Amino acid sequence: AVVSTQSTGYGVISESKLLRDLQHWDTLYVAGRLHKPVLVLQKDPAFRADSYINLNLRSALHTALTLLPDRFNDFQLFSIISRISYFGDIRMKLKAENPSKVRNIVEPNIPHFRELYRTIIDESPFIERTDYGYIQATKSEKNLQEMERYLPRKLLHLPEGDINPKSRVMLFDKNVDPKSQLLRKVAAGDIRFIEESLRKIVMWPSLFQALKGFLTAGPAKSLKYSVSKMTKARGKPDKKSEVPAVVSKEKKEKEQLMTSEYTDYNTKVSHDPVRSPTDRRILLVILAMFGILQLYLTSQENSLASMEQQTTGLQSLYSEKKKRYDAELERLKAEKLQRALMEK
């Protein structure tokens, strides 16, 4: 669609699916977008989703807390919140997205993020504001059990297992409640389960949406869009994409403390848990298959259009010949009538 002079993407979703995604994070496709500040162009008074939107924001805040260190600032908090819907995103995996996307979203909009999350932060018993940012409650198993009711149901809906760093296969101890094991591991600083859960939520919906976009927009537009994104993704890495100093120079001791903690945290958290090269090849093969399908469908459409043109041409030729035949027939009838009159 075109708003004023700017091309704008849009989507259509049923009310039931929207509310379910906000509540349970079924796909994070819409819920993830609403983790960030958005501009509401028109609001239907009959559509009352405020409670679901607030629930979604509360889920985003507390999910981010499981991934953050004990102390952090605005930029770190809102960067993790914005990154939630990009874990496992197929565009990130294929490097078909701007690597600085999260930073570009957060940096110019920190005041809007503060306003959006102000009430949610004030009401949370697990986070407090300080002079230099925020501090969260200790990640004990007891606190995490209490925090569980603030987290979306699907986030803790994990298969059995313990993550193998190479295969990322989860092998939970079947004799112990998986959720209890998860909370115990997060309390011990192991956040890979949260990352894996987010990746599983986002991965397939993002793939299907990418394929739908390819099929609906057509190969030309999709190729142009993908090339522009991949060009950005393969550009020089932005040194500013690293998290900046946590506090000002006037508070060096606190800065050193938070920087060291965040550096340790940043080694444990990946910006996007990328899977093996084999997975990328499989996804590329799937995309290639859909590309071939799209080209086939396009060729079929062109063939049908050509047949329609030929049919139209034949119909025009038939009409023209029929007119000539009718005119000739009328002429012959007139001549026959004239000869009959002359003979009389």
Coordinates of C-alpha atoms in Angstrom, one line a residue:
A1 CA 0.0 0.0 0.0
V2 CA 1.1 3.6 -0.5
V3 CA 0.5 6.1 2.4
S4 CA 1.1 9.6 1.0
T5 CA 4.3 9.0 -1.0
Q6 CA 5.7 6.2 1.1
S7 CA 5.3 2.5 0.3
T8 CA 4.0 0.7 3.4
G9 CA 3.6 -3.0 4.1
Y10 CA 0.3 -4.1 5.7
G11 CA -1.3 -7.3 6.9
V12 CA -4.7 -8.7 7.8
I13 CA -5.4 -10.8 10.9
S14 CA -8.5 -12.0 12.6
E15 CA -9.4 -10.7 16.0
S16 CA -9.2 -14.1 17.6
K17 CA -5.7 -14.8 16.3
L18 CA -4.5 -11.3 17.3
L19 CA -5.7 -11.7 20.9
R20 CA -4.4 -15.2 21.1
D21 CA -0.9 -14.1 20.0
L22 CA -0.9 -11.3 22.4
Q23 CA -1.9 -13.6 25.3
H24 CA 0.1 -16.8 24.5
W25 CA 2.8 -15.8 22.0
D26 CA 1.7 -18.4 19.5
T27 CA 3.8 -16.9 16.7
L28 CA 5.1 -13.5 18.1
Y29 CA 4.3 -12.2 14.6
V30 CA 2.0 -9.4 15.8
A31 CA 2.8 -9.6 19.6
G32 CA 6.5 -8.9 18.8
R33 CA 5.6 -5.8 16.8
L34 CA 3.5 -4.5 19.7
H35 CA 6.5 -4.9 22.0
K36 CA 7.7 -1.7 20.4
P37 CA 6.1 1.8 20.3
V38 CA 3.6 1.9 17.4
L39 CA 1.5 4.6 15.8
V40 CA -2.3 3.8 15.9
L41 CA -3.8 5.3 12.7
Q42 CA -7.4 4.5 13.7
K43 CA -8.9 2.7 16.6
D44 CA -12.2 0.9 16.5
P45 CA -14.1 1.6 19.8
A46 CA -15.7 -1.8 19.6
F47 CA -12.4 -3.6 19.6
R48 CA -11.3 -3.6 23.2
A49 CA -7.8 -5.2 23.3
D50 CA -6.1 -2.9 25.9
S51 CA -5.9 -5.6 28.5
Y52 CA -4.3 -8.0 26.0
I53 CA -1.8 -5.4 24.9
N54 CA -0.8 -4.7 28.5
L55 CA -0.5 -8.4 29.1
N56 CA 1.8 -8.7 26.1
L57 CA 4.0 -5.8 27.3
R58 CA 4.2 -7.4 30.8
S59 CA 5.2 -10.7 29.2
A60 CA 7.9 -8.9 27.2
L61 CA 9.3 -7.1 30.2
H62 CA 9.6 -10.2 32.4
T63 CA 10.9 -12.4 29.6
A64 CA 13.7 -9.8 29.1
L65 CA 14.4 -9.9 32.8
T66 CA 15.3 -13.6 32.5
L67 CA 17.9 -12.7 29.8
L68 CA 19.4 -9.6 31.5
P69 CA 22.0 -9.3 34.3
D70 CA 21.1 -7.9 37.8
R71 CA 21.8 -4.3 36.7
F72 CA 21.1 -2.8 33.4
N73 CA 20.1 0.5 31.7
D74 CA 17.4 1.6 29.3
F75 CA 19.2 0.7 26.2
Q76 CA 20.0 -2.8 27.3
L77 CA 16.4 -3.4 28.6
F78 CA 14.6 -2.2 25.5
S79 CA 17.2 -3.8 23.1
I80 CA 16.4 -7.2 24.7
I81 CA 12.7 -6.6 24.5
S82 CA 13.0 -5.6 20.8
R83 CA 15.1 -8.6 20.1
I84 CA 12.6 -11.1 21.5
S85 CA 10.7 -11.4 18.2
Y86 CA 14.0 -11.8 16.2
F87 CA 15.2 -15.0 17.9
G88 CA 15.0 -17.6 15.2
D89 CA 13.8 -15.2 12.6
I90 CA 14.6 -16.8 9.2
R91 CA 15.7 -13.4 7.8
M92 CA 18.3 -13.1 10.5
K93 CA 19.5 -16.7 9.9
L94 CA 19.9 -16.1 6.2
K95 CA 21.5 -12.7 6.8
A96 CA 18.7 -11.2 4.8
E97 CA 18.0 -8.5 7.4
N98 CA 19.9 -5.4 8.6
P99 CA 22.1 -6.6 11.5
S100 CA 21.6 -3.2 13.2
K101 CA 17.9 -3.4 13.0
V102 CA 17.3 -3.7 16.8
R103 CA 19.7 -0.8 17.5
N104 CA 18.0 1.3 14.8
I105 CA 14.6 0.6 16.4
V106 CA 15.7 1.4 20.0
E107 CA 18.2 4.2 19.9
P108 CA 15.9 6.9 18.5
N109 CA 12.8 5.7 20.4
I110 CA 14.0 5.3 24.0
P111 CA 11.7 8.1 25.3
H112 CA 8.8 6.3 23.6
F113 CA 9.9 3.0 25.1
R114 CA 10.0 4.5 28.5
E115 CA 6.5 5.9 28.2
L116 CA 5.2 2.6 26.8
Y117 CA 6.7 0.5 29.7
R118 CA 6.4 3.1 32.5
T119 CA 3.3 1.6 34.2
I120 CA 4.4 -2.0 33.5
I121 CA 7.8 -1.4 35.2
D122 CA 6.2 0.5 38.1
E123 CA 3.7 -2.4 38.8
S124 CA 6.4 -5.2 38.6
P125 CA 7.7 -6.5 41.9
F126 CA 10.9 -7.8 40.1
I127 CA 12.4 -4.5 38.9
E128 CA 13.3 -1.2 40.4
R129 CA 14.6 2.1 39.0
T130 CA 17.9 3.4 40.3
D131 CA 20.1 6.5 39.6
Y132 CA 22.0 4.6 36.9
G133 CA 19.3 2.4 35.4
Y134 CA 17.5 -0.6 36.8
I135 CA 18.1 -3.4 39.2
Q136 CA 16.1 -6.6 39.3
A137 CA 15.3 -9.1 42.0
T138 CA 17.7 -11.9 42.5
K139 CA 17.1 -14.8 40.1
S140 CA 16.4 -17.4 42.7
E141 CA 14.3 -20.4 41.9
K142 CA 11.6 -19.0 44.3
N143 CA 11.5 -15.6 42.6
L144 CA 11.4 -17.2 39.2
Q145 CA 8.5 -19.4 40.3
E146 CA 6.6 -16.3 41.3
M147 CA 7.7 -14.6 38.0
E148 CA 6.3 -17.5 36.0
R149 CA 2.7 -16.1 36.2
Y150 CA 4.0 -13.0 34.3
L151 CA 5.5 -15.1 31.5
P152 CA 3.5 -16.2 28.4
R153 CA 2.4 -19.8 28.5
K154 CA 4.2 -20.9 25.4
L155 CA 7.6 -19.6 26.5
L156 CA 7.8 -22.4 29.1
H157 CA 6.2 -25.0 26.8
L158 CA 9.4 -26.9 26.1
P159 CA 10.1 -30.4 24.9
E160 CA 12.1 -32.9 26.9
G161 CA 15.8 -32.5 27.1
D162 CA 19.0 -30.6 28.0
I163 CA 20.5 -28.5 25.2
N164 CA 23.4 -30.0 23.4
P165 CA 25.6 -27.0 22.3
K166 CA 26.1 -28.6 18.9
S167 CA 22.7 -30.0 18.0
R168 CA 20.6 -27.9 20.4
V169 CA 18.5 -31.0 21.1
M170 CA 16.7 -30.7 24.5
L171 CA 16.8 -33.8 26.8
F172 CA 15.0 -33.1 30.0
D173 CA 15.1 -35.6 32.8
K174 CA 11.7 -37.3 32.4
N175 CA 11.4 -38.0 36.1
V176 CA 11.4 -34.3 37.0
D177 CA 8.9 -31.6 36.1
P178 CA 10.4 -29.8 33.0
K179 CA 9.3 -26.4 34.1
S180 CA 11.0 -26.8 37.5
Q181 CA 14.2 -27.8 35.7
L182 CA 13.9 -24.8 33.4
L183 CA 13.5 -22.4 36.3
R184 CA 16.3 -24.0 38.2
K185 CA 18.7 -23.7 35.2
V186 CA 17.7 -20.0 34.6
A187 CA 18.3 -19.3 38.3
A188 CA 21.8 -20.8 37.8
G189 CA 22.4 -18.4 34.9
D190 CA 21.7 -20.9 32.0
I191 CA 19.4 -18.9 29.7
R192 CA 19.7 -21.1 26.7
F193 CA 16.3 -22.7 27.3
I194 CA 14.7 -19.3 27.1
E195 CA 16.5 -18.5 23.9
E196 CA 15.6 -21.9 22.4
S197 CA 12.0 -21.5 23.3
L198 CA 11.8 -18.1 21.6
R199 CA 13.6 -19.5 18.6
K200 CA 11.0 -22.3 18.3
I201 CA 8.1 -19.8 18.6
V202 CA 9.5 -17.5 15.9
M203 CA 11.2 -19.7 13.4
W204 CA 8.5 -21.4 11.4
P205 CA 6.0 -18.5 11.4
S206 CA 8.7 -16.2 10.1
L207 CA 9.5 -18.8 7.4
F208 CA 5.9 -19.1 6.4
Q209 CA 5.4 -15.4 6.3
A210 CA 8.6 -15.0 4.1
L211 CA 7.2 -17.6 1.7
K212 CA 3.8 -15.9 1.7
G213 CA 5.4 -12.6 0.9
F214 CA 7.3 -14.2 -1.9
L215 CA 4.2 -15.8 -3.4
T216 CA 2.0 -12.7 -3.0
A217 CA 4.4 -10.0 -3.9
G218 CA 5.9 -11.9 -6.8
P219 CA 9.5 -12.9 -7.6
A220 CA 10.6 -9.5 -8.9
K221 CA 9.7 -7.4 -5.8
S222 CA 10.8 -10.1 -3.4
L223 CA 14.2 -10.4 -5.1
K224 CA 14.7 -6.7 -5.1
Y225 CA 13.7 -6.5 -1.4
S226 CA 15.9 -9.4 -0.4
V227 CA 18.9 -8.1 -2.3
S228 CA 18.6 -4.7 -0.5
K229 CA 18.4 -6.4 2.9
M230 CA 21.3 -8.8 2.2
T231 CA 23.4 -5.9 1.0
K232 CA 22.9 -4.2 4.3
A233 CA 23.5 -7.4 6.2
R234 CA 26.8 -8.0 4.4
G235 CA 28.1 -4.5 4.9
K236 CA 30.8 -3.6 7.4
P237 CA 29.7 -4.4 11.0
D238 CA 28.6 -1.4 12.9
K239 CA 30.9 -0.9 15.9
K240 CA 28.2 1.0 17.6
S241 CA 26.0 -2.1 17.6
E242 CA 27.8 -3.2 20.7
V243 CA 26.1 -2.1 23.9
P244 CA 27.5 1.3 25.0
A245 CA 28.9 2.2 28.4
V246 CA 26.2 1.6 31.0
V247 CA 26.6 4.8 32.9
S248 CA 28.4 8.1 32.7
K249 CA 32.0 8.7 33.6
E250 CA 31.1 10.3 36.9
K251 CA 30.1 6.9 38.2
K252 CA 33.1 4.8 37.2
E253 CA 32.7 2.2 39.9
K254 CA 29.1 1.4 39.1
E255 CA 30.0 1.5 35.4
Q256 CA 32.8 -1.0 35.8
L257 CA 30.5 -3.3 37.8
M258 CA 27.7 -3.2 35.3
T259 CA 30.0 -3.4 32.3
S260 CA 31.7 -6.5 33.6
E261 CA 28.4 -8.1 34.4
Y262 CA 27.0 -7.3 31.0
T263 CA 30.1 -8.5 29.3
D264 CA 29.8 -11.8 31.1
Y265 CA 26.1 -11.9 30.2
N266 CA 26.8 -11.0 26.5
T267 CA 29.1 -14.1 26.2
K268 CA 26.2 -16.3 27.3
V269 CA 23.5 -14.8 25.2
S270 CA 23.7 -14.9 21.4
H271 CA 21.9 -12.2 19.5
D272 CA 20.2 -14.9 17.6
P273 CA 20.8 -18.6 18.3
V274 CA 21.9 -19.5 14.8
R275 CA 21.8 -23.2 13.9
S276 CA 24.2 -25.2 11.9
P277 CA 25.1 -24.5 8.2
T278 CA 23.1 -27.6 7.3
D279 CA 19.9 -25.9 8.6
R280 CA 20.6 -22.9 6.5
R281 CA 21.1 -25.1 3.4
I282 CA 17.7 -26.9 4.1
L283 CA 16.0 -23.5 4.5
L284 CA 17.6 -22.3 1.3
V285 CA 16.4 -25.4 -0.5
I286 CA 12.9 -24.8 0.7
L287 CA 13.0 -21.2 -0.4
A288 CA 14.4 -22.3 -3.8
M289 CA 11.6 -24.8 -4.2
F290 CA 9.0 -22.1 -3.5
G291 CA 10.8 -19.9 -5.9
I292 CA 10.6 -22.5 -8.6
L293 CA 6.9 -23.0 -7.8
Q294 CA 6.4 -19.2 -8.1
L295 CA 8.1 -19.2 -11.5
Y296 CA 6.0 -22.1 -12.7
L297 CA 2.8 -20.4 -11.5
T298 CA 3.9 -17.2 -13.2
S299 CA 4.6 -19.1 -16.5
Q300 CA 1.2 -20.7 -16.3
E301 CA -0.4 -17.4 -15.8
N302 CA 1.4 -16.0 -18.8
S303 CA 0.4 -19.0 -20.8
L304 CA -3.3 -18.5 -19.8
A305 CA -3.0 -14.8 -20.7
S306 CA -1.5 -15.7 -24.1
M307 CA -4.4 -18.2 -24.7
E308 CA -6.9 -15.6 -23.7
Q309 CA -5.3 -13.2 -26.2
Q310 CA -5.4 -15.8 -28.9
T311 CA -9.0 -16.6 -28.1
T312 CA -9.9 -12.9 -28.2
G313 CA -8.2 -12.7 -31.6
L314 CA -10.0 -15.7 -33.0
Q315 CA -13.3 -14.3 -31.7
S316 CA -12.6 -10.9 -33.4
L317 CA -11.7 -12.7 -36.7
Y318 CA -14.8 -14.9 -36.5
S319 CA -17.0 -11.8 -35.9
E320 CA -15.4 -10.0 -38.8
K321 CA -15.8 -12.9 -41.2
K322 CA -19.4 -13.4 -40.1
K323 CA -20.1 -9.8 -40.9
R324 CA -18.6 -10.2 -44.3
Y325 CA -20.6 -13.4 -44.9
D326 CA -23.9 -11.8 -43.8
A327 CA -23.2 -8.8 -46.0
E328 CA -22.4 -11.1 -49.0
L329 CA -25.6 -13.1 -48.3
E330 CA -27.7 -10.0 -48.2
R331 CA -26.1 -8.9 -51.5
L332 CA -26.9 -12.2 -53.2
K333 CA -30.5 -12.1 -51.9
A334 CA -30.9 -8.6 -53.3
E335 CA -29.5 -9.6 -56.7
K336 CA -31.8 -12.7 -56.8
L337 CA -34.8 -10.6 -56.0
Q338 CA -33.8 -8.0 -58.7
R339 CA -33.5 -10.7 -61.4
A340 CA -36.9 -12.2 -60.4
L341 CA -38.5 -8.8 -60.8
M342 CA -36.8 -8.2 -64.2
E343 CA -38.0 -11.6 -65.5
K344 CA -41.6 -10.6 -64.6

